[in-house]
XYZ file of C-alpha atoms in Angstrom:
594
model
C 10.428 -12.353 16.667
C 6.796 -11.725 17.750
C 4.380 -14.618 17.423
C 0.742 -14.358 16.385
C -1.863 -16.335 14.507
C -1.656 -16.302 10.739
C -5.078 -14.615 10.731
C -3.735 -11.781 12.893
C -0.716 -11.428 10.617
C -3.047 -11.113 7.628
C -5.022 -8.337 9.333
C -1.838 -6.457 10.229
C -0.747 -6.632 6.595
C -4.093 -5.262 5.430
C -3.549 -2.163 7.543
C 0.017 -1.678 6.336
C -1.190 -1.931 2.742
C -3.583 0.946 3.362
C -6.839 -0.948 3.985
C -9.211 0.885 6.316
C -12.578 -0.637 5.312
C -13.820 -4.152 4.627
C -17.196 -5.613 3.687
C -18.334 -9.119 4.438
C -20.368 -11.786 6.196
C -18.784 -13.882 8.966
C -19.170 -17.651 9.335
C -17.640 -20.655 11.035
C -14.674 -21.120 8.711
C -13.651 -17.446 8.700
C -14.352 -16.637 12.361
C -10.645 -16.758 13.359
C -9.998 -14.005 10.851
C -12.916 -11.988 12.260
C -11.541 -12.486 15.767
C -8.222 -11.068 14.580
C -10.026 -8.191 12.847
C -11.701 -7.274 16.133
C -8.597 -7.693 18.265
C -6.363 -5.686 15.960
C -8.719 -2.763 15.286
C -8.096 -0.168 12.615
C -10.218 -1.767 9.872
C -13.858 -0.761 9.841
C -16.122 -3.656 8.825
C -19.512 -3.281 7.128
C -21.805 -6.284 7.515
C -23.495 -7.091 4.217
C -26.790 -8.957 3.834
C -25.490 -11.116 0.967
C -21.906 -12.096 0.229
C -22.217 -11.096 -3.426
C -23.334 -7.717 -2.115
C -20.126 -7.494 -0.082
C -18.057 -8.033 -3.236
C -19.889 -5.255 -5.082
C -19.499 -2.940 -2.073
C -15.758 -3.591 -2.200
C -15.716 -2.728 -5.902
C -17.655 0.504 -5.407
C -15.283 1.430 -2.593
C -12.238 0.890 -4.836
C -13.677 2.863 -7.723
C -14.513 5.928 -5.617
C -10.962 7.086 -4.850
C -7.502 6.618 -6.347
C -5.463 4.179 -4.284
C -8.418 2.461 -2.626
C -8.525 -1.331 -2.553
C -11.822 -2.770 -1.364
C -11.797 -5.966 0.678
C -14.632 -8.486 0.862
C -14.722 -11.370 3.321
C -16.832 -14.523 3.579
C -16.846 -17.969 5.046
C -16.213 -21.144 3.059
C -18.164 -22.822 0.252
C -21.125 -20.767 -0.977
C -19.653 -17.525 0.372
C -16.841 -17.842 -2.124
C -19.075 -18.909 -4.989
C -21.436 -16.021 -4.195
C -18.523 -13.613 -4.679
C -17.573 -14.973 -8.098
C -19.891 -12.476 -9.804
C -18.155 -9.654 -7.949
C -14.739 -10.954 -8.975
C -15.880 -11.233 -12.599
C -17.173 -7.671 -12.506
C -13.880 -6.434 -11.052
C -11.557 -8.300 -13.416
C -13.616 -7.266 -16.456
C -13.242 -3.566 -15.602
C -9.666 -3.738 -14.216
C -10.674 -3.011 -10.614
C -8.505 -4.287 -7.731
C -10.444 -5.917 -4.894
C -9.232 -8.513 -2.396
C -11.573 -11.409 -1.657
C -10.772 -13.402 1.518
C -12.593 -16.675 2.128
C -12.540 -19.204 4.919
C -12.020 -22.876 4.153
C -12.424 -26.279 5.775
C -9.372 -27.680 7.606
C -6.527 -28.752 5.328
C -6.768 -32.386 6.458
C -10.302 -32.779 5.077
C -10.196 -30.732 1.887
C -10.369 -33.925 -0.167
C -13.025 -35.601 2.013
C -16.159 -33.688 1.004
C -16.196 -31.805 4.286
C -19.056 -29.380 4.952
C -18.761 -26.341 2.660
C -15.351 -27.433 1.399
C -15.039 -26.393 -2.244
C -12.014 -25.716 -4.420
C -12.751 -22.016 -4.598
C -9.266 -21.196 -5.905
C -9.928 -23.249 -9.058
C -13.406 -21.776 -9.458
C -12.113 -18.188 -9.090
C -8.978 -18.591 -11.228
C -10.530 -17.405 -14.535
C -11.903 -14.202 -12.953
C -8.904 -13.110 -10.851
C -5.270 -12.199 -11.314
C -4.487 -14.890 -8.732
C -6.507 -17.267 -6.555
C -4.720 -19.251 -3.850
C -5.652 -21.669 -1.086
C -2.914 -21.248 1.529
C -1.920 -24.638 2.935
C 1.009 -23.534 5.120
C 0.452 -20.868 7.779
C 3.983 -19.503 7.384
C 3.117 -18.556 3.796
C 0.229 -16.271 4.765
C 2.309 -13.052 4.993
C 3.944 -13.724 1.642
C 0.672 -14.572 -0.066
C -0.953 -11.362 1.172
C 2.110 -9.323 0.219
C 2.044 -10.801 -3.275
C -1.717 -10.207 -3.546
C -1.360 -6.451 -3.116
C 1.610 -6.429 -5.479
C -0.418 -8.221 -8.151
C -3.509 -6.060 -7.711
C -1.474 -2.901 -8.303
C 1.010 -4.141 -10.913
C 0.240 -3.877 -14.626
C -3.446 -4.027 -15.446
C -5.214 -3.815 -12.063
C -7.546 -6.603 -11.007
C -8.885 -8.743 -8.152
C -7.202 -11.477 -6.110
C -8.753 -14.215 -3.962
C -7.046 -15.715 -0.893
C -8.601 -18.836 0.624
C -7.648 -19.593 4.244
C -8.336 -23.012 5.814
C -9.467 -22.563 9.408
C -6.492 -24.446 10.855
C -4.112 -22.241 8.859
C -5.779 -19.140 10.294
C -5.376 -20.457 13.851
C -1.742 -21.542 13.565
C 0.779 -19.273 15.277
C 3.655 -17.990 13.168
C 6.594 -15.685 13.690
C 5.748 -12.297 12.179
C 6.769 -8.740 13.049
C 4.368 -6.191 11.494
C 6.905 -3.429 12.068
C 9.239 -5.054 9.549
C 6.593 -5.471 6.845
C 6.996 -3.480 3.619
C 4.757 -3.553 0.515
C 6.436 -4.845 -2.626
C 7.330 -2.249 -5.283
C 4.748 -1.910 -8.028
C 5.718 -2.377 -11.659
C 3.917 -0.654 -14.517
C 5.131 -0.651 -18.141
C 6.127 2.760 -19.470
C 6.254 4.073 -23.029
C 9.589 5.153 -24.447
C 10.319 8.612 -25.783
C 10.787 7.120 -29.253
C 7.330 5.497 -29.169
C 5.622 8.696 -28.022
C 7.387 10.798 -30.634
C 6.125 8.422 -33.328
C 2.559 8.623 -31.983
C 2.596 12.419 -31.990
C 4.050 12.539 -35.488
C 1.163 10.374 -36.666
C -1.327 12.601 -34.855
C 0.270 15.733 -36.301
C 0.012 14.349 -39.821
C -3.769 13.959 -39.535
C -6.438 16.560 -40.257
C -9.281 15.574 -37.907
C -7.824 13.684 -34.933
C -9.621 12.462 -31.826
C -8.450 11.171 -28.462
C -10.405 8.197 -27.090
C -10.011 8.347 -23.306
C -10.668 5.055 -21.518
C -11.037 3.875 -17.945
C -7.333 3.082 -17.755
C -6.697 6.822 -17.467
C -8.925 6.972 -14.387
C -7.289 3.854 -12.927
C -3.901 5.521 -13.402
C -5.153 8.759 -11.818
C -4.029 10.560 -14.974
C -7.110 12.579 -15.937
C -5.409 15.949 -15.442
C -2.614 14.895 -17.792
C -5.139 13.853 -20.455
C -6.863 17.238 -20.242
C -3.504 19.019 -20.415
C -2.482 17.036 -23.499
C -5.813 17.721 -25.213
C -5.540 21.439 -24.500
C -1.909 21.611 -25.666
C -2.720 19.941 -28.970
C -6.285 21.219 -29.376
C -7.475 17.676 -30.131
C -11.106 16.851 -29.186
C -11.733 14.007 -26.759
C -14.181 11.103 -26.891
C -14.524 9.590 -23.397
C -15.544 5.956 -23.271
C -18.284 4.939 -20.862
C -15.609 3.834 -18.368
C -13.666 7.041 -18.962
C -16.606 9.423 -18.662
C -15.670 12.344 -16.434
C -11.985 12.425 -17.387
C -12.685 15.882 -18.747
C -15.865 17.799 -17.878
C -18.880 17.432 -20.118
C -18.915 21.207 -20.606
C -15.291 21.353 -21.794
C -14.889 22.813 -25.287
C -12.852 19.768 -26.364
C -15.415 17.201 -25.209
C -16.630 15.629 -28.460
C -19.215 13.349 -26.834
C -19.440 9.620 -26.285
C -19.459 7.126 -29.148
C -21.203 3.779 -29.423
C -24.251 1.697 -30.137
C -26.047 2.517 -26.884
C -24.352 4.818 -24.365
C -23.516 7.491 -26.900
C -24.483 10.956 -28.035
C -25.819 11.808 -31.469
C -23.070 14.379 -31.853
C -20.467 11.962 -30.479
C -21.087 9.412 -33.205
C -21.269 12.157 -35.842
C -17.962 13.631 -34.690
C -16.266 10.249 -34.750
C -17.481 9.500 -38.254
C -15.850 12.745 -39.430
C -12.455 11.892 -37.901
C -9.397 10.530 -39.710
C -7.100 9.642 -36.775
C -7.795 8.095 -33.345
C -5.405 7.889 -30.394
C -6.890 5.505 -27.817
C -5.444 5.597 -24.297
C -6.445 3.103 -21.597
C -9.414 1.787 -23.570
C -10.213 -1.699 -24.878
C -12.328 -1.022 -28.010
C -15.409 -2.584 -26.383
C -17.923 -3.833 -28.924
C -20.723 -1.575 -27.662
C -18.391 1.350 -28.239
C -17.189 0.346 -31.698
C -20.100 -1.548 -33.243
C -19.151 -3.109 -36.587
C -15.444 -2.650 -37.006
C -15.573 -1.988 -40.738
C -17.640 1.164 -40.070
C -15.656 2.161 -36.987
C -12.234 1.769 -38.647
C -12.957 2.929 -42.185
C -10.750 5.830 -43.258
C -9.006 6.161 -39.882
C -5.510 5.567 -38.543
C -5.329 4.141 -35.009
C -2.745 4.374 -32.241
C -3.505 2.342 -29.120
C -1.829 2.789 -25.723
C -2.723 0.254 -23.032
C -1.108 -1.045 -19.858
C -1.771 -4.668 -20.875
C 0.454 -5.759 -23.791
C -1.928 -8.531 -24.855
C -4.744 -5.988 -25.184
C -2.944 -4.458 -28.147
C -4.380 -6.077 -31.266
C -6.967 -8.110 -29.358
C -9.948 -6.454 -31.073
C -8.174 -5.130 -34.148
C -4.576 -4.382 -35.109
C -3.737 -0.702 -34.558
C -1.344 1.130 -36.838
C 0.810 1.626 -33.734
C 0.465 -0.162 -30.408
C 2.272 0.958 -27.240
C 2.272 -1.020 -23.988
C 2.279 1.575 -21.222
C 0.616 2.750 -18.076
C -1.633 5.671 -19.028
C 0.017 8.108 -16.613
C 3.525 7.296 -17.860
C 2.443 7.640 -21.497
C 0.525 10.871 -20.926
C 3.418 12.452 -19.026
C 5.611 11.863 -22.082
C 2.867 12.971 -24.488
C 2.566 16.248 -22.582
C 6.343 16.696 -22.513
C 6.752 16.173 -26.261
C 3.685 18.267 -27.092
C 5.033 21.179 -25.054
C 8.296 21.040 -26.967
C 6.553 20.937 -30.344
C 4.213 23.753 -29.372
C 7.130 25.924 -28.283
C 8.760 25.220 -31.640
C 5.553 26.084 -33.492
C 5.265 22.576 -34.932
C 1.787 21.614 -33.707
C -1.102 22.036 -36.139
C -3.878 24.465 -35.341
C -6.936 22.315 -34.576
C -9.339 25.139 -33.722
C -11.545 24.785 -36.802
C -11.897 21.018 -36.307
C -12.549 21.396 -32.580
C -15.147 24.094 -33.219
C -16.945 21.834 -35.677
C -17.350 19.164 -32.984
C -19.104 21.711 -30.763
C -21.313 22.815 -33.655
C -22.506 19.221 -33.965
C -23.062 19.125 -30.213
C -25.308 22.155 -30.469
C -27.199 20.780 -33.477
C -27.600 17.050 -32.735
C -29.495 16.582 -29.473
C -32.106 14.239 -28.085
C -35.346 15.454 -26.644
C -35.728 15.228 -22.865
C -38.681 17.514 -22.149
C -41.954 15.599 -22.148
C -45.013 16.319 -20.013
C -46.528 12.847 -20.375
C -48.149 10.920 -17.529
C -47.063 8.215 -16.870
C -43.604 9.719 -17.063
C -41.270 9.360 -19.970
C -37.807 8.406 -18.683
C -36.155 11.265 -20.575
C -37.904 13.768 -18.277
C -36.481 12.007 -15.223
C -32.907 12.598 -16.426
C -33.690 16.192 -17.319
C -34.811 16.843 -13.757
C -31.802 14.935 -12.393
C -29.575 17.362 -14.295
C -31.370 20.201 -12.514
C -31.224 18.623 -9.066
C -27.751 17.088 -8.944
C -24.710 19.241 -9.584
C -21.160 18.693 -10.872
C -20.051 17.166 -7.551
C -22.466 14.222 -7.936
C -21.105 10.684 -8.192
C -23.475 8.555 -10.274
C -23.530 4.777 -9.737
C -25.286 2.342 -12.077
C -24.901 -0.975 -13.845
C -27.029 -1.993 -16.849
C -30.381 -1.683 -18.586
C -32.374 1.006 -20.352
C -32.023 3.190 -17.250
C -28.226 3.127 -17.534
C -28.221 3.607 -21.313
C -30.608 6.566 -21.180
C -28.739 8.012 -18.208
C -25.461 7.908 -20.126
C -27.120 9.644 -23.071
C -28.737 12.433 -21.041
C -26.971 13.023 -17.722
C -23.870 15.196 -17.296
C -20.592 14.189 -15.625
C -17.835 16.644 -14.781
C -15.149 14.779 -12.828
C -13.271 11.459 -12.926
C -14.747 8.740 -10.684
C -18.116 10.507 -10.823
C -19.632 8.019 -13.259
C -19.152 4.642 -11.582
C -20.524 2.045 -13.952
C -20.111 -1.708 -14.073
C -19.082 -1.884 -17.710
C -18.303 -5.267 -19.181
C -19.995 -7.702 -16.788
C -23.139 -5.680 -16.036
C -24.712 -7.888 -13.342
C -28.204 -6.958 -12.247
C -28.244 -6.057 -8.558
C -24.812 -4.404 -8.651
C -26.049 -0.854 -8.151
C -27.280 -0.851 -4.540
C -24.220 -2.507 -2.951
C -21.796 -0.622 -5.207
C -23.431 2.671 -4.210
C -23.034 1.717 -0.557
C -19.341 1.072 -1.193
C -18.950 4.422 -2.969
C -20.766 6.254 -0.174
C -18.577 4.509 2.417
C -15.488 5.790 0.615
C -16.970 9.295 0.281
C -19.299 9.701 3.284
C -19.742 13.436 2.830
C -20.110 13.353 -0.951
C -23.166 13.442 -3.162
C -23.819 9.872 -4.315
C -26.764 9.162 -6.621
C -27.567 5.664 -7.835
C -29.697 4.882 -10.876
C -31.667 1.645 -11.402
C -34.510 0.163 -13.316
C -36.995 -1.823 -11.263
C -35.430 -5.226 -12.036
C -31.854 -4.243 -11.137
C -33.255 -2.667 -7.981
C -35.029 -5.851 -6.893
C -32.009 -8.154 -7.337
C -30.159 -7.076 -4.174
C -32.796 -4.982 -2.483
C -31.907 -6.396 0.937
C -28.606 -4.472 0.915
C -30.544 -1.259 1.621
C -30.760 -2.513 5.197
C -26.957 -2.268 5.304
C -27.278 1.444 4.583
C -29.856 1.800 7.342
C -27.798 -0.174 9.891
C -24.477 1.491 9.168
C -25.876 4.949 8.397
C -24.666 5.182 4.809
C -26.679 7.921 3.060
C -27.149 8.247 -0.668
C -30.016 8.944 -3.101
C -31.293 6.128 -5.330
C -33.323 7.059 -8.408
C -35.551 4.121 -9.360
C -37.252 4.314 -12.754
C -40.100 1.808 -12.684
C -41.945 0.558 -15.746
C -42.440 -2.981 -14.383
C -40.667 -4.408 -17.404
C -37.314 -5.879 -18.389
C -37.028 -2.914 -20.697
C -33.698 -3.562 -22.409
C -34.502 -7.228 -23.017
C -37.961 -6.318 -24.307
C -36.391 -3.846 -26.703
C -33.890 -6.484 -27.872
C -36.730 -8.975 -28.397
C -38.200 -6.702 -31.078
C -35.698 -8.333 -33.420
C -37.440 -11.671 -32.820
C -40.940 -10.175 -32.899
C -41.644 -11.376 -29.368
C -42.465 -9.872 -25.994
C -41.847 -12.966 -23.902
C -41.125 -13.422 -20.175
C -40.084 -9.805 -19.721
C -43.304 -8.392 -18.294
C -43.242 -7.900 -14.502
C -46.712 -6.437 -14.115
C -49.268 -7.690 -11.616
C -51.949 -6.076 -9.525
C -50.656 -5.850 -5.981
C -53.628 -6.648 -3.735
C -51.933 -4.796 -0.870
C -51.294 -1.644 -2.886
C -54.178 -1.240 -5.347
C -53.163 2.391 -6.010
C -50.205 1.058 -8.033
C -52.436 -0.504 -10.651
C -50.388 -3.081 -12.581
C -46.956 -1.908 -11.406
C -46.691 -4.792 -8.972
C -44.069 -4.413 -6.264
C -44.666 -1.570 -3.831
C -41.094 -0.360 -3.589
C -41.958 2.420 -1.157
C -43.295 -0.038 1.428
C -40.382 -2.419 0.927
C -37.776 0.336 1.204
C -39.396 1.721 4.346
C -39.559 -1.780 5.786
C -35.782 -2.014 5.350
C -35.277 1.126 7.441
C -34.756 3.626 4.616
C -36.780 6.509 3.204
C -38.760 6.518 -0.052
C -40.677 8.985 -2.216
C -42.849 8.169 -5.225
C -43.265 10.554 -8.176
C -45.929 10.026 -10.817
C -46.034 13.407 -12.593
C -43.279 15.544 -14.159
C -43.681 18.468 -11.759
C -43.169 16.119 -8.799
C -39.677 15.012 -9.865
C -37.523 18.007 -8.930
C -39.187 18.501 -5.515
C -38.788 14.775 -4.852
C -35.058 14.895 -5.645
C -34.573 17.952 -3.441
C -36.478 16.305 -0.588
C -34.443 13.127 -1.004
C -31.210 15.044 -0.553
C -32.545 16.585 2.649
C -33.794 13.258 4.025
C -30.476 11.538 3.289
C -28.565 14.277 5.102
C -30.969 14.283 8.054
C -31.420 10.559 8.612
C -28.106 9.258 7.197
C -29.796 6.407 5.309
C -30.402 5.611 1.637
C -33.364 7.511 0.174
C -35.168 6.083 -2.851
C -37.065 8.223 -5.355
C -39.319 6.000 -7.446
C -40.477 7.463 -10.752
C -43.448 5.649 -12.308
C -42.730 5.446 -16.027
C -44.784 4.648 -19.071
C -44.723 0.889 -19.554
C -42.951 0.866 -22.932
C -40.182 3.190 -24.039
C -37.593 2.511 -26.724
C -34.290 4.225 -25.980
C -31.989 5.307 -28.823
C -29.581 2.586 -29.917
C -28.227 0.553 -32.796
C -27.859 -3.175 -33.101
C -25.095 -2.978 -35.684
C -22.963 0.124 -36.190
C -22.470 3.694 -35.017
C -23.690 5.130 -38.321
C -27.197 3.713 -37.968
C -28.580 4.503 -34.512
C -32.366 4.289 -34.318
C -33.637 7.316 -32.407
C -37.198 5.951 -31.876
C -38.399 9.213 -30.251
C -38.562 12.569 -32.020
C -35.245 14.382 -31.621
C -34.900 17.909 -30.243
C -35.877 20.574 -32.793
C -36.187 23.602 -30.519
C -34.306 24.682 -27.362
C -37.221 23.848 -25.073
C -36.982 20.194 -26.075
C -33.614 19.827 -24.298
C -33.466 22.573 -21.669
C -30.641 21.008 -19.615
C -28.345 20.216 -22.564
C -24.729 21.396 -22.176
C -24.989 23.504 -25.330
C -28.231 25.315 -26.215
C -29.787 23.716 -29.254
C -28.788 25.519 -32.440
C -31.819 25.815 -34.686
C -31.012 26.196 -38.369
């Protein structure tokens, strides 16, 4: 049997599990693993500037393509604790990433050795498994189990902690004999699916709620086929946006308190039956449950059995992988359609599109400083259906979800539940690494942008091009808007007069200078007519120089974006809504004026 270090065995397993890219920061306690990474070859490594950034890069990389598993690597102690936010983000949104940390020698783990911390205990609540490997011979099995766990059931992250002496110990291991463990996913039964379709068929105004679990299962085509067979309109969740194109006649719009469409909420409130697949009834989607549930029957299909009934008890719950359930749903629907037993939903579906044409938000404003709505209007003009959008949280993300258009799965890559500031830049780098020839466009407010700004240098060093749209009002806009409830405007104002850039006035940080100092390109737009040319120039610069290109749009200081603090029936629009076609020129449906 061949002999090699446990670290080398781990690297060989990574390759046989399909890993081709890793993101990380080396250090003393993980250097044996890095030595094995170099000696083995076959895994491209991207050096991050912050270990948390490496974890978000890994997540972006996973999200970009079906089957990807991003890997992040760091030394002991603070490297592991820095990656906790990335693990939390991944577990919250059911994203598999593998976090590998170095550790002090096993003999001194209990002796307060330098950077020795019980990272496995710290990471346990935000992973599917977190293990400190104390015996070198167990390394192959622990890595094998890690990939099995990440792919089995509800996907999620795993952490493996490797003491330095364990990494260096030679073990007997033959990579040629290694095989991944079979993956298990629960599957709905024919009887369960027949019941669900009978319930759907008995309704008058049904909707499908399509969640991120469908994208994780790579089942978007099946969802579209089922919707078209039955004629049932679809409400994508924020994590499921792109499952069917925004311009599809069965797209009923998004629902929720914040990242929703006027017509989406209106369509939902008219429904009497909801079939949710791969979704978790997130509170910013549902709002108050008494409003959301009133007068509706619910069927819920989810890969995680304990998710069923967690938020509210459905009328029927089915534990199943989304692809397995949808394959059966399509099969049964085909049979019923052939037998003429499916209801005609054309009138109901048409009514959802009538609301889409009538209930729109205004995007066209000529104000200076810019209104954010105009930025998204021009983004719709500049960036086509092939664009992958990447964003995390804030008014920029909420407004983007209300006004941008997404046409394909994995083309809206959004950190959903955790929403850490700073996620966007490293995640976009991970997405662009996975899709180097694709069109990747990130979206940030100024505060999210500043949290992990240093990671732009990673894009410059490793030639990772993408376009980053930065909407700058020098405010914590979402928090300021939330503080209206308390009648305060406290510790959310980022303005100051930058003595080195007086032309900015009170907008403080000169992002153009900082971005250029990190080796990237930057363009600033201050007037509406500058936006589209800036976006077009950014695309050219990214292609020419193979680096991130930032387009900074200087916004009005205060904007209130449409949202509700309570329920989906009472969204405050704040701005005047669209009343003529010119108010929303890039809307999917031309505004219908009564």
